Short mmCIF file of C-alpha atoms and ligand atoms in Angstrom, two decimals:
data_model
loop_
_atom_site.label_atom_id
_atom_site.label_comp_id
_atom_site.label_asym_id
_atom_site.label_seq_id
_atom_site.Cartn_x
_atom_site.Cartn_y
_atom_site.Cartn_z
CA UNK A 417 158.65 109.29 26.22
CA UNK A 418 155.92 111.50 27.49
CA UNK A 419 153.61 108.07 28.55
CA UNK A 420 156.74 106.64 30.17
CA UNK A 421 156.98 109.99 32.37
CA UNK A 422 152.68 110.08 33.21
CA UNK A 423 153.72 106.38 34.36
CA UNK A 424 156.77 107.38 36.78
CA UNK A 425 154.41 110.43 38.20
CA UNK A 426 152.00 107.57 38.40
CA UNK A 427 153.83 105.19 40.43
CA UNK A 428 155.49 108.01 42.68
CA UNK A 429 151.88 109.08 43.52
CA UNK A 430 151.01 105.47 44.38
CA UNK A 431 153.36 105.05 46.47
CA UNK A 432 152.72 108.24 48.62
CA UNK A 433 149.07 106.98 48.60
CA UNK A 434 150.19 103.51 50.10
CA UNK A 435 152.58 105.74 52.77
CA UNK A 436 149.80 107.64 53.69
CA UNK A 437 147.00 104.92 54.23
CA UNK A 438 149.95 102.75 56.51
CA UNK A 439 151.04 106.05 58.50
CA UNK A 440 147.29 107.15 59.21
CA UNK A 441 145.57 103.65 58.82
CA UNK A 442 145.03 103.05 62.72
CA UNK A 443 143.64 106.64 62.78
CA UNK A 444 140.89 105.88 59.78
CA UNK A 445 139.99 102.68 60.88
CA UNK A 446 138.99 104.10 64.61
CA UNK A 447 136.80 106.97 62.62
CA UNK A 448 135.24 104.35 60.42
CA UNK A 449 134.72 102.11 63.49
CA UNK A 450 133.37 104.94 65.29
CA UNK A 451 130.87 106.26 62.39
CA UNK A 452 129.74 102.45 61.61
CA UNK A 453 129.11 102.47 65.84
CA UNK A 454 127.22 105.87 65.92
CA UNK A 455 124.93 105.09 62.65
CA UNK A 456 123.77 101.70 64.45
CA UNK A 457 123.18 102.87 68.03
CA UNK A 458 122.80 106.80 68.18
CA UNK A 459 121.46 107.79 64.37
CA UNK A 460 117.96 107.16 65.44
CA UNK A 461 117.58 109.73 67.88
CA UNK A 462 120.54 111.98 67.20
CA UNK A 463 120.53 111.74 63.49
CA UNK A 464 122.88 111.17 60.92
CA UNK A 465 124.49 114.78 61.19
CA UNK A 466 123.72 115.39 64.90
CA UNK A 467 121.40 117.60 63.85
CA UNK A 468 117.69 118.38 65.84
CA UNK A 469 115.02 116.57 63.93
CA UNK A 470 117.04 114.44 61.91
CA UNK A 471 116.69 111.23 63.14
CA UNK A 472 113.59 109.31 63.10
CA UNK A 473 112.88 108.88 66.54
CA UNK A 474 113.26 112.26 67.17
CA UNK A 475 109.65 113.86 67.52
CA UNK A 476 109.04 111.03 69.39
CA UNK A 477 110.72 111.39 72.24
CA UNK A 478 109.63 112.83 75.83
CA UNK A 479 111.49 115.97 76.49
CA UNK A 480 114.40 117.13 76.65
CA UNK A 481 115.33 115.95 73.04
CA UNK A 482 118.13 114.49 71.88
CA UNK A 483 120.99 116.83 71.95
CA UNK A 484 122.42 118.91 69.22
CA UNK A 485 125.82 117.16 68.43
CA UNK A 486 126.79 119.42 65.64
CA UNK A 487 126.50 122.63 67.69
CA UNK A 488 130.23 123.73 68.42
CA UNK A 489 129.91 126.36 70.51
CA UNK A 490 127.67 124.13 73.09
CA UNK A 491 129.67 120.75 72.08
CA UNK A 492 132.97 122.46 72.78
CA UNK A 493 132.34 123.08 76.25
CA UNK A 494 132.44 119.78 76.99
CA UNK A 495 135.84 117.52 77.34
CA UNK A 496 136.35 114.11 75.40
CA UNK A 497 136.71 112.52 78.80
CA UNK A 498 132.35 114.37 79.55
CA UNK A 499 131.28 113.10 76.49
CA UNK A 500 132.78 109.52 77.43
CA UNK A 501 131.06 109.92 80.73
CA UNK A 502 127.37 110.57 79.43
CA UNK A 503 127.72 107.64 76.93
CA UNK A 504 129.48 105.46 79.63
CA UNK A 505 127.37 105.99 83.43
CA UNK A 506 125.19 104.06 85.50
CA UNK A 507 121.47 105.13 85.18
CA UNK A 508 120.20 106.99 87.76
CA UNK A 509 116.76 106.85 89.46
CA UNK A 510 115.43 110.53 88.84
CA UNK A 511 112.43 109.91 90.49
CA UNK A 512 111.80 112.13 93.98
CA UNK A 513 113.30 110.31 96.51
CA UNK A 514 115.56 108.33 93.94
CA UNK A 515 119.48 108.74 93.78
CA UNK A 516 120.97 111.50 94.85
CA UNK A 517 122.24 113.55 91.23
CA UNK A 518 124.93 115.94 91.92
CA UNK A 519 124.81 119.14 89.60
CA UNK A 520 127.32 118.11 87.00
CA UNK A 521 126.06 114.91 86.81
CA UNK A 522 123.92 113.97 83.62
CA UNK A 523 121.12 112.39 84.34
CA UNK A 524 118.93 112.21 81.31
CA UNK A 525 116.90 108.82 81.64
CA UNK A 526 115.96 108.70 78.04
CA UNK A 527 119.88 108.96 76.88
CA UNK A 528 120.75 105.37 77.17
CA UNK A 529 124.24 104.07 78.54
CA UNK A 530 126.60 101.75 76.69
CA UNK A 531 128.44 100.76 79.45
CA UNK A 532 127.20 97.28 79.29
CA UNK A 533 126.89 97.33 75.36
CA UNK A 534 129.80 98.38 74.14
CA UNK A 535 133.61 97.92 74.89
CA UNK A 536 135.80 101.17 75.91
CA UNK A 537 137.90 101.19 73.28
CA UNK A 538 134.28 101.23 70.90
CA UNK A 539 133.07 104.10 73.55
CA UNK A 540 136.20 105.90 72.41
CA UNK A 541 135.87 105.65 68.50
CA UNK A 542 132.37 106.99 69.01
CA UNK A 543 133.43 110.31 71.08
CA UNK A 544 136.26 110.45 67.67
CA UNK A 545 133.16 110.80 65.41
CA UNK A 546 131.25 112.33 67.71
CA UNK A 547 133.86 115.13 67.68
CA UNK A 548 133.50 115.37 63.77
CA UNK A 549 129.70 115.85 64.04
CA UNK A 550 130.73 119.67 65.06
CA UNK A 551 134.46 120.01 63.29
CA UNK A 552 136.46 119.39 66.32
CA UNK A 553 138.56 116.20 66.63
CA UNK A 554 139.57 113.86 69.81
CA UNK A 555 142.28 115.08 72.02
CA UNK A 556 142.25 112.05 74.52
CA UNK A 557 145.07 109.73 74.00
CA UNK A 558 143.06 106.26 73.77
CA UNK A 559 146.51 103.95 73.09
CA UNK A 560 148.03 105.53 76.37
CA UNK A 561 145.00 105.08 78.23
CA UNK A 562 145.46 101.41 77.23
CA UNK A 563 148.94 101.66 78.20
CA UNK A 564 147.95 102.38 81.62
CA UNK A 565 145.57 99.78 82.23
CA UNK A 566 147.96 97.14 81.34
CA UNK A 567 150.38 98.62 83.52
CA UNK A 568 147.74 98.71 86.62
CA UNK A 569 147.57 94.76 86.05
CA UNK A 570 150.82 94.48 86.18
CA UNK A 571 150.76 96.22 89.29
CA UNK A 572 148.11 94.07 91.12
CA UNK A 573 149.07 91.25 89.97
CA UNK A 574 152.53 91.92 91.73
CA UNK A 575 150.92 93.27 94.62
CA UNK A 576 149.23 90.05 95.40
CA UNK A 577 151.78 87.84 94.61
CA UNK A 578 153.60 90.34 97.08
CA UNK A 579 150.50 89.60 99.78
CA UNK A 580 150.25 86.05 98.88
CA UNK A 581 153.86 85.48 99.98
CA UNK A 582 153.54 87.19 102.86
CA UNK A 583 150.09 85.55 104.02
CA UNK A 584 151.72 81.84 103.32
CA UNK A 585 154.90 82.69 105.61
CA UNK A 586 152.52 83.93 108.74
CA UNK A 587 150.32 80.72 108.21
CA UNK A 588 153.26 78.18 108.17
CA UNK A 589 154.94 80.07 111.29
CA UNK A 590 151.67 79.85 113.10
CA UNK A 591 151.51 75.76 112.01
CA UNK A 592 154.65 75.28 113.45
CA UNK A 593 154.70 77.39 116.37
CA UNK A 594 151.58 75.39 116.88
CA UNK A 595 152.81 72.01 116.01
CA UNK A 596 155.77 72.58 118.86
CA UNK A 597 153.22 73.55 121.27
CA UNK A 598 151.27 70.56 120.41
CA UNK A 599 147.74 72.72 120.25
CA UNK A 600 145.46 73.80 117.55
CA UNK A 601 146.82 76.36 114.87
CA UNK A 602 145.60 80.21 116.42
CA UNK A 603 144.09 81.32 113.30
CA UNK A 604 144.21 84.99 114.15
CA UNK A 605 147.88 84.99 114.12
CA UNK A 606 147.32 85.35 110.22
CA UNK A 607 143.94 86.76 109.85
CA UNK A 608 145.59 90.51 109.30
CA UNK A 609 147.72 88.92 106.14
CA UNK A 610 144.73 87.18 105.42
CA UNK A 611 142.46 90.23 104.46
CA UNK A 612 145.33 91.96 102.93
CA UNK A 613 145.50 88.83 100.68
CA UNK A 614 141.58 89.07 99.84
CA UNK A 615 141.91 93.29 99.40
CA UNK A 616 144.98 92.46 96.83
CA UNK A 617 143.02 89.89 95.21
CA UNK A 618 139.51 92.09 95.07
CA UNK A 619 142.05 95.20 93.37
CA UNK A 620 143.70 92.42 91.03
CA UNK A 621 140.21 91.16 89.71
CA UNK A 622 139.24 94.70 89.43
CA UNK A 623 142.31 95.67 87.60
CA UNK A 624 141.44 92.17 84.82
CA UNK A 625 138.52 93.10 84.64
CA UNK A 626 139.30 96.62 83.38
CA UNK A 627 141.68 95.65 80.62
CA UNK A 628 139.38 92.83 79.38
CA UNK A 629 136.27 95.89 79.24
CA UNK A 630 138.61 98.07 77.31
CA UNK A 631 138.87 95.53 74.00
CA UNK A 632 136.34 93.13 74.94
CA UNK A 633 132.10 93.86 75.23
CA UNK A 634 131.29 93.60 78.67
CA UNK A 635 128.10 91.35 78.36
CA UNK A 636 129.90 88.74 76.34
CA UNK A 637 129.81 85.19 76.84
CA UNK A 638 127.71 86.33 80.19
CA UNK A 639 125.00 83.74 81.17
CA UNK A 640 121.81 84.86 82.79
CA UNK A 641 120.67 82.76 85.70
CA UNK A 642 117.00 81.97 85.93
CA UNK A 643 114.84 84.72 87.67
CA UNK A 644 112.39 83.37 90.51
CA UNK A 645 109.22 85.83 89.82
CA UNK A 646 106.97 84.34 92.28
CA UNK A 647 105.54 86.48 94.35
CA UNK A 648 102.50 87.63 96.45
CA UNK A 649 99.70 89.51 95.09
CA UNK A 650 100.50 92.57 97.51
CA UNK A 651 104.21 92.25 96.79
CA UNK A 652 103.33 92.01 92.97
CA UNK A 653 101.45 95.37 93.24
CA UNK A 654 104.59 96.95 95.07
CA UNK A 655 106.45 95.92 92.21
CA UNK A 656 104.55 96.80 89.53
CA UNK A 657 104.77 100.72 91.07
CA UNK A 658 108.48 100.27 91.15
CA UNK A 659 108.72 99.21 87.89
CA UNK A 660 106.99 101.50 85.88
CA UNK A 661 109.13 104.47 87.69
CA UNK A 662 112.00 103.21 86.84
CA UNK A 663 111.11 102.20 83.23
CA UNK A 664 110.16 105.79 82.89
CA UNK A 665 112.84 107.71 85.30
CA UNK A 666 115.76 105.43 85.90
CA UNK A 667 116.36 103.75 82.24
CA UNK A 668 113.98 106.01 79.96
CA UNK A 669 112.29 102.56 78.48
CA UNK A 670 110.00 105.26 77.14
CA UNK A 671 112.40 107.15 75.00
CA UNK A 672 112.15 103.80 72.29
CA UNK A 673 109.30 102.08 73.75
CA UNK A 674 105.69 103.41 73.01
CA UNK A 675 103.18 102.58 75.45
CA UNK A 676 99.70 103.84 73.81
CA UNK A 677 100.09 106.91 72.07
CA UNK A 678 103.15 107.65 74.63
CA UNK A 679 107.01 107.03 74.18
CA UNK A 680 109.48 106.58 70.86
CA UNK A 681 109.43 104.04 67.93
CA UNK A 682 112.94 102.41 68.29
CA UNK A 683 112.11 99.33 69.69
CA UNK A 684 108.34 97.67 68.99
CA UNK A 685 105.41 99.00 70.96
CA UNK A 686 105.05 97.08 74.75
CA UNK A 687 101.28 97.73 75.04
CA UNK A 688 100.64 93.96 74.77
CA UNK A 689 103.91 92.81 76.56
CA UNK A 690 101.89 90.93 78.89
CA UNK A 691 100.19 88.91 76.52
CA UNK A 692 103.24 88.09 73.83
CA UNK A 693 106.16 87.62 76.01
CA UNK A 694 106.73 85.70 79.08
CA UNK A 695 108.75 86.56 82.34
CA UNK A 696 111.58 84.93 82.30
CA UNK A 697 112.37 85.65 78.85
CA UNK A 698 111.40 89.47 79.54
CA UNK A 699 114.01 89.22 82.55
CA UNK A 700 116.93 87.77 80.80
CA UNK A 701 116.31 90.46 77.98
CA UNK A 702 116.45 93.57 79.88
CA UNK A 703 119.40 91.99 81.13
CA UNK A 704 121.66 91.52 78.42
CA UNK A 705 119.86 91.63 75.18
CA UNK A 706 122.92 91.09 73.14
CA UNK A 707 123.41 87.73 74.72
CA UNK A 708 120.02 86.58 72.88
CA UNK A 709 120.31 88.92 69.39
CA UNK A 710 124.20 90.44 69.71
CA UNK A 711 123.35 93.06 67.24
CA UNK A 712 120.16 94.46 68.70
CA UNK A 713 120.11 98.45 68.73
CA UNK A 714 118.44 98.22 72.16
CA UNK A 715 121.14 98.38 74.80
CA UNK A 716 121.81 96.39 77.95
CA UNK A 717 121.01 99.47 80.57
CA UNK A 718 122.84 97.47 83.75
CA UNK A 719 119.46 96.48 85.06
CA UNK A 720 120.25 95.35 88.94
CA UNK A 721 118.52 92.07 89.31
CA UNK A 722 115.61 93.89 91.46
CA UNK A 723 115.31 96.77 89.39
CA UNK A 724 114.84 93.87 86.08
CA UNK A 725 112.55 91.69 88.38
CA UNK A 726 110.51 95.33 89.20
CA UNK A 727 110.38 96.15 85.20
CA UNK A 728 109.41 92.53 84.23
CA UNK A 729 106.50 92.86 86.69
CA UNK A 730 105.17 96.01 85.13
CA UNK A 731 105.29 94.80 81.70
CA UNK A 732 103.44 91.69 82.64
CA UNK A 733 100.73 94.15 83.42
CA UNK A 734 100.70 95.23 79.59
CA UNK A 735 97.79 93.57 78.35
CA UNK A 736 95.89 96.01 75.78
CA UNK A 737 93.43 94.77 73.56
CA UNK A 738 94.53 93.72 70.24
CA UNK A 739 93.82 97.03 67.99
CA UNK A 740 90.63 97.22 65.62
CA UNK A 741 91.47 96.61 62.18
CA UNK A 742 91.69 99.84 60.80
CA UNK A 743 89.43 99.75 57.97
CA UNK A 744 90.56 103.33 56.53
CA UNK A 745 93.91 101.73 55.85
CA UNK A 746 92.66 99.37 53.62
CA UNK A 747 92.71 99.82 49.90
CA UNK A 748 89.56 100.86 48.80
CA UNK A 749 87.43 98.43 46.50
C1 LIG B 134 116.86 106.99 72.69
C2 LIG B 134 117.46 108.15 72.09
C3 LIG B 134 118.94 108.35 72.24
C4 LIG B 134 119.93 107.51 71.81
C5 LIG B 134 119.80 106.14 71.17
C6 LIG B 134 121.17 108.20 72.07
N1 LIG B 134 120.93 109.41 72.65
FE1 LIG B 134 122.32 110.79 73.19
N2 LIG B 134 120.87 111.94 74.03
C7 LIG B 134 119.54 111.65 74.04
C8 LIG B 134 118.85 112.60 74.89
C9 LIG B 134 117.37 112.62 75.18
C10 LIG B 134 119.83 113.49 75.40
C11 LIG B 134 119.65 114.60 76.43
C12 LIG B 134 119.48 115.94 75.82
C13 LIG B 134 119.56 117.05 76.85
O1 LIG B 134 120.08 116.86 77.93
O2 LIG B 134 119.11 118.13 76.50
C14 LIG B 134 121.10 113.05 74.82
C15 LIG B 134 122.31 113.67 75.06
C16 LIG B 134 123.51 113.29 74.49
C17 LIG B 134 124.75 114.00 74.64
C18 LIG B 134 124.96 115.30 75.42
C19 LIG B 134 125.24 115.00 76.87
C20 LIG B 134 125.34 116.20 77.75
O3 LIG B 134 126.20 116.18 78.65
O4 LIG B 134 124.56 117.15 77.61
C21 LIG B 134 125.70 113.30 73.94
C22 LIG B 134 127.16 113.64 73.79
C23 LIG B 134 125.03 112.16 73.35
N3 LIG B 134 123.71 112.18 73.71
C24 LIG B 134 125.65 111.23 72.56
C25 LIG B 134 125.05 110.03 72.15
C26 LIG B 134 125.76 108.96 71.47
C27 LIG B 134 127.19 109.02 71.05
C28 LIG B 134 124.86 107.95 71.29
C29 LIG B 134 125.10 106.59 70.70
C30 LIG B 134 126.17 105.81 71.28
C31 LIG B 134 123.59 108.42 71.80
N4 LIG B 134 123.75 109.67 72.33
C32 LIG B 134 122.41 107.68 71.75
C33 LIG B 134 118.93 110.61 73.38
C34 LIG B 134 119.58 109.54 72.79
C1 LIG B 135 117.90 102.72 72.47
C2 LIG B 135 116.58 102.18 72.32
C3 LIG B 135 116.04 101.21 73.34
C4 LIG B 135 115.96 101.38 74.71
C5 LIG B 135 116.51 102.50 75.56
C6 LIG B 135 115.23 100.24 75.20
N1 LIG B 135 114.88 99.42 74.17
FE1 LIG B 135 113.81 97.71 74.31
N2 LIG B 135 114.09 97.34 72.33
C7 LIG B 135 114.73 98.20 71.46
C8 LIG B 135 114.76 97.58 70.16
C9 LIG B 135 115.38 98.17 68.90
C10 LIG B 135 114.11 96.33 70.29
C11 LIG B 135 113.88 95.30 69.19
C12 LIG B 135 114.85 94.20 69.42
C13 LIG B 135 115.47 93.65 68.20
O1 LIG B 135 114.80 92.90 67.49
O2 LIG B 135 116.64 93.98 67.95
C14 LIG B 135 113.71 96.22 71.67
C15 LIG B 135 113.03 95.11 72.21
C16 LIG B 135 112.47 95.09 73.47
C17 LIG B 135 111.56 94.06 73.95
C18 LIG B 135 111.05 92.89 73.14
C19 LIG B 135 109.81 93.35 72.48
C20 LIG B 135 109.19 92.39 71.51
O3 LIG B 135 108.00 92.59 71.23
O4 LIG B 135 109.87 91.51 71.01
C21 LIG B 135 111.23 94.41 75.23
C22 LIG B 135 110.30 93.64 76.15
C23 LIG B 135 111.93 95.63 75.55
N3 LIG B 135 112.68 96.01 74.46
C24 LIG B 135 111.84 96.30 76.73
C25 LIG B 135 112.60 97.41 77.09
C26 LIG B 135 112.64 97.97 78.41
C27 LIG B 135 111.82 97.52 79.59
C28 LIG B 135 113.56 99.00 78.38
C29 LIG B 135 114.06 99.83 79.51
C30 LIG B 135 114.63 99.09 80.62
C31 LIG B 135 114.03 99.09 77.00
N4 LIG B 135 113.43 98.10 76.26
C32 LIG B 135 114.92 100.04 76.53
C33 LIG B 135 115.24 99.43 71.75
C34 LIG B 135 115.37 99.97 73.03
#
């Protein structure tokens, strides 16, 4: 009697275990999304907790170090929509006489964007656990935010079929009223529905393009063309100048990269780039790295084409000697 009752309170507590994990299941799975994101791309610098000096690239860094996620009262300042933001920007040059950086902008060159990594929707389940790191949880409504960009498609898409309609009708009534006069159609009868046509279409790409970044990685399936990197000898010293500001101010190479004794330990050391890897691979990595290794913890940092051909320049200038072999490491006999 008593084993058949421990069995009913059993069951009835299996079953509310089941409810909850279907009710709240869409809700776990974009926190464990979002933790399984942060440990792969963010743990290294701002450590497992968020904490200062917990990751191992930490004390590597140039300043400012990587930011105290787990401090509330500095955290909570900021809205999900900020956080997004940082995570989700276009570098910016911070050298003098680079981009202009208003004063809310963040502009840290050694905080890499995932813009071109990661979809939105991934952006998203990272500010979730990001939130957790200091006990607060995400207020932005991600699924409506969906919502809307669907809808905006829908929109466009209407929009041009709208502009497409109207473009065909003032090209066939020029035609004919041409035809009847027996002269050459007068092309800028139409050209005004024309360029309303091309606007509509330009929004409507826009528009597909912003659904497909929300569930889909933006670098995917994206084919780098072959760089030209010939150049002249004056030109080439131009560019390596350019390239090792922006490597340092504009996409914070430096904050994984060691250079010498200089820079963090994320990615290997570059002081024999020069030697080990050639150009046009260099280009088409800086490019979109996770078209060549799709898991690779080093971002794609939306390198313009100049700004990749400027970086690949300088790091063909890497060309160290091969280090000693360190005897002291060696066991001793
Ligand atoms: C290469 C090291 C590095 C990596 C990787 C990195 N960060 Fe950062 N992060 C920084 C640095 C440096 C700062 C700037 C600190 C400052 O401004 O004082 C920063 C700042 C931030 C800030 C605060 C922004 C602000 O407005 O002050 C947030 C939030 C943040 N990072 C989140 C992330 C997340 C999430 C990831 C992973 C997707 C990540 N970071 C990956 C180095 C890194
Ligand atoms: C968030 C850290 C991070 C940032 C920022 C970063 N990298 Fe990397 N990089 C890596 C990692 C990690 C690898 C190793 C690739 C792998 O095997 O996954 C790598 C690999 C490389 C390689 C290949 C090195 C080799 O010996 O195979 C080059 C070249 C390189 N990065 C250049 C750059 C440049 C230039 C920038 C700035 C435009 C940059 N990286 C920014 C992390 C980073």
């Amino acid at each position: 009697m008593k084993a058949a009752r421990l069995q009913v309170i059993g069951t009835v507590a299996g079953l509310i275990g089941i409810w909850a994990m279907t009710a709240g299941g869409c809700a776990n799975e974009q926190q464990k999304k979002g933790q399984e994101l942060y440990a792969h791309y963010c743990m290294h610098c701002h450590g497992e907790n968020g904490r200062q000096n917990e990751g191992f690239n930490w004390s590597s860094m140039p300043d400012p170090k990587p930011k105290d996620l787990s401090n509330k009262s500095e955290m909570g300042t900021f809205k999900d929509e900020d956080i997004f933001n940082t995570i989700s920007r276009d570098m910016k040059d911070t050298s003098p006489g680079g981009d202009k950086i208003g004063d809310d902008d963040f502009a840290v060159p050694t905080m890499p964007t995932f813009k071109y990594t990661l979809s939105e929707d991934e952006i998203w389940a990272i500010v979730g656990y990001v939130r957790t790191l200091h006990g607060m949880k995400l207020e932005f409504k991600v699924e409506e935010r969906k919502k809307e960009l669907t809808e905006s498609l829908k929109a466009a898409q209407e929009k041009f079929d709208q502009a497409k309609q109207t473009f065909e009708a003032a090209e066939k009534k020029a035609s004919e009223e041409a035809d009847k006069k027996e002269v050459e159609v007068d092309e800028s009868l139409y050209a005004k529905e024309q360029a309303a046509m091309a606007a509509a279409k330009k929004e409507l790409d826009a528009a597909q393009a912003g659904l497909n970044n929300f569930s889909a990685r933006p670098g995917k399936g994206v084919n780098v063309p072959r760089p030209d990197l010939t150049m002249t000898p004056d030109v080439t010293a131009q560019q390596v100048e350019l390239g090792k500001r922006l490597y340092q101010n504009k996409y914070g190479c430096n904050g994984c990269h060691s250079i010498g004794e200089e820079g963090g330990k994320v990615g290997p050391a570059l002081d024999r780039a020069g030697f080990r890897l050639n150009g046009t691979w260099i280009y088409r990595w800086l490019k979109n790295p996770q078209s060549m290794k799709p898991e690779t913890r080093m971002p794609a940092l939306g390198l313009s084409d100049a700004d990749a051909k400027a970086v690949t320049t300088y790091l063909g200038t890497l060309r160290a000697p091969k280090a000693e072999e360190a005897p002291a490491e060696k066991p001793a006999s």
